[in-house]
């Protein structure tokens, strides 16, 4: 396949792995979500973007907006490196805030890593970099730091606060806390939280810090873990004391999540879904990286983090296929034999006997040479996404993701899958998300199979919806402004 020429983005028809209802730019590279904000009702999603190809480099801020969290409009590039400026080598990750009616982006300029600010017009289209940049010119003094990036800013009373991700050489990750009256002049208050290198990595990227219920949550993307963790605890006098700790999404591709508060008060999260195929395949495809679907975070009564897809996603559903009150056991016929597809939502509610193992296979070829298996083991209380037979292409990642999901004796298993060609997001019981990238080689790998071994599974309901493309035909790549 010849790489698509500039101005001719890869089409959904030409590329069987290109998602059709997850956000991704018309072409080229995407990584972290940035600057998430709802502005006068409209959601704005900025993202780390390389307009020069499907690889990390010349990092700009891409921009899209949505009124319904489902359909997106491409907008001009928001931030580009300024030659000779503090962001000359890239506009790295950051956030957006509403400063008394003025939209403001706060982000990291490289190299060296410093914090910069830009103000926008009321449409969030034209951005002006502040003459005082960099607004935070260096990390706290007398520390041997690994990185200094990804500011996350909020307001509390009359003051603005910011956390910036870093690490102390030989010690571990740290987030530095700052305060400002005007977003331009910042005072360092001390470390909000720090970790041990052996436990939570040597450097913390993309911190998010926010109240949830009666607690505070710190979400971090530690190097070299390659997946985000969350800490839930208490915040007092500028010092966060973590209690519960967990992995945000252990599926193997989710990274750098960013959380926003929308006008309804929900804490919404998006994350970057990395490719799990070779760089050569990404270059050939002409695009790399896709955004997760938006999900809402909650604090559960047991003190852990809850995560569930936003209800707005139901707008994507085509005509429903539904079955209720089935029993699945060894030897049962496949109840999903009459449905198939590569862009689907699947919802299942089931109760499993002790010892039962429920499996839902997606993207199955008729001869079973390719399939991705979502499994739940009732006794072990473990959810798995088995990708070992997801593709016959030996160059793509094929492994198994696992997440603990202990269920109370009377609690049914409730799964929601969002399959979008090479993306599979699996949500379970409003508390787990496991996201995968899969690259079946076979055009006929479209089947669905439900089975149970080791005991019976009572399927209370099983529902499948086809999902179509969210994009207009002829979506165009935009040039840097
Ligand atoms: N990606 C950005 C950095 C951030 C990293 C650069 C996390 O700001 O630390 O593209 O993926």
mmCIF file of C-alpha atoms in Angstrom, residues 85-87 93-97 99 104-110 112-119 128-140 148 150-154 160-164 178-188:
data_model
loop_
_atom_site.group_PDB
_atom_site.id
_atom_site.type_symbol
_atom_site.label_atom_id
_atom_site.label_comp_id
_atom_site.label_asym_id
_atom_site.label_seq_id
_atom_site.Cartn_x
_atom_site.Cartn_y
_atom_site.Cartn_z
ATOM 1 C CA UNK A 85 10.274 30.667 21.202
ATOM 2 C CA UNK A 86 10.151 28.559 24.367
ATOM 3 C CA UNK A 87 8.007 26.011 22.502
ATOM 4 C CA UNK A 93 0.664 18.395 26.837
ATOM 5 C CA UNK A 94 -1.410 20.721 28.974
ATOM 6 C CA UNK A 95 -4.879 21.860 29.896
ATOM 7 C CA UNK A 96 -7.529 24.539 29.315
ATOM 8 C CA UNK A 97 -9.238 26.795 31.841
ATOM 9 C CA UNK A 99 -10.287 32.619 33.246
ATOM 10 C CA UNK A 104 -6.623 29.890 28.351
ATOM 11 C CA UNK A 105 -4.340 27.018 27.387
ATOM 12 C CA UNK A 106 -1.412 26.148 29.668
ATOM 13 C CA UNK A 107 1.069 23.720 28.169
ATOM 14 C CA UNK A 108 4.693 22.625 28.106
ATOM 15 C CA UNK A 109 7.145 24.138 25.659
ATOM 16 C CA UNK A 110 10.266 22.157 24.763
ATOM 17 C CA UNK A 112 14.073 22.693 27.808
ATOM 18 C CA UNK A 113 10.708 21.835 29.341
ATOM 19 C CA UNK A 114 8.983 25.025 30.535
ATOM 20 C CA UNK A 115 5.356 26.017 31.051
ATOM 21 C CA UNK A 116 3.668 28.364 28.590
ATOM 22 C CA UNK A 117 0.277 30.068 28.251
ATOM 23 C CA UNK A 118 -1.921 31.115 25.350
ATOM 24 C CA UNK A 119 -5.237 32.964 25.317
ATOM 25 C CA UNK A 128 -2.198 34.191 21.181
ATOM 26 C CA UNK A 129 0.887 33.129 23.073
ATOM 27 C CA UNK A 130 1.541 35.292 26.128
ATOM 28 C CA UNK A 131 4.547 37.647 25.917
ATOM 29 C CA UNK A 132 5.617 36.553 29.426
ATOM 30 C CA UNK A 133 6.228 32.955 28.232
ATOM 31 C CA UNK A 134 7.580 30.840 29.707
ATOM 32 C CA UNK A 135 5.363 31.496 32.718
ATOM 33 C CA UNK A 136 7.206 28.826 34.722
ATOM 34 C CA UNK A 137 10.736 28.890 33.411
ATOM 35 C CA UNK A 138 12.384 26.086 35.381
ATOM 36 C CA UNK A 139 11.652 23.287 37.829
ATOM 37 C CA UNK A 140 12.086 23.973 41.556
ATOM 38 C CA UNK A 148 9.046 18.964 34.008
ATOM 39 C CA UNK A 150 2.110 18.552 31.486
ATOM 40 C CA UNK A 151 0.574 21.317 33.666
ATOM 41 C CA UNK A 152 -2.928 20.655 35.020
ATOM 42 C CA UNK A 153 -4.580 23.794 36.392
ATOM 43 C CA UNK A 154 -7.694 24.484 38.487
ATOM 44 C CA UNK A 160 -5.228 29.220 40.649
ATOM 45 C CA UNK A 161 -3.330 26.009 41.347
ATOM 46 C CA UNK A 162 -1.238 23.894 39.003
ATOM 47 C CA UNK A 163 0.426 20.516 39.209
ATOM 48 C CA UNK A 164 3.354 19.718 36.931
ATOM 49 C CA UNK A 178 2.111 25.821 42.313
ATOM 50 C CA UNK A 179 -0.214 28.718 43.103
ATOM 51 C CA UNK A 180 -0.964 31.909 41.172
ATOM 52 C CA UNK A 181 -3.318 34.879 41.398
ATOM 53 C CA UNK A 182 -3.283 35.620 37.660
ATOM 54 C CA UNK A 183 -2.119 32.451 35.810
ATOM 55 C CA UNK A 184 1.078 34.325 34.826
ATOM 56 C CA UNK A 185 3.083 34.606 38.067
ATOM 57 C CA UNK A 186 3.444 31.294 39.909
ATOM 58 C CA UNK A 187 4.853 30.398 43.341
ATOM 59 C CA UNK A 188 6.105 26.912 44.080
#
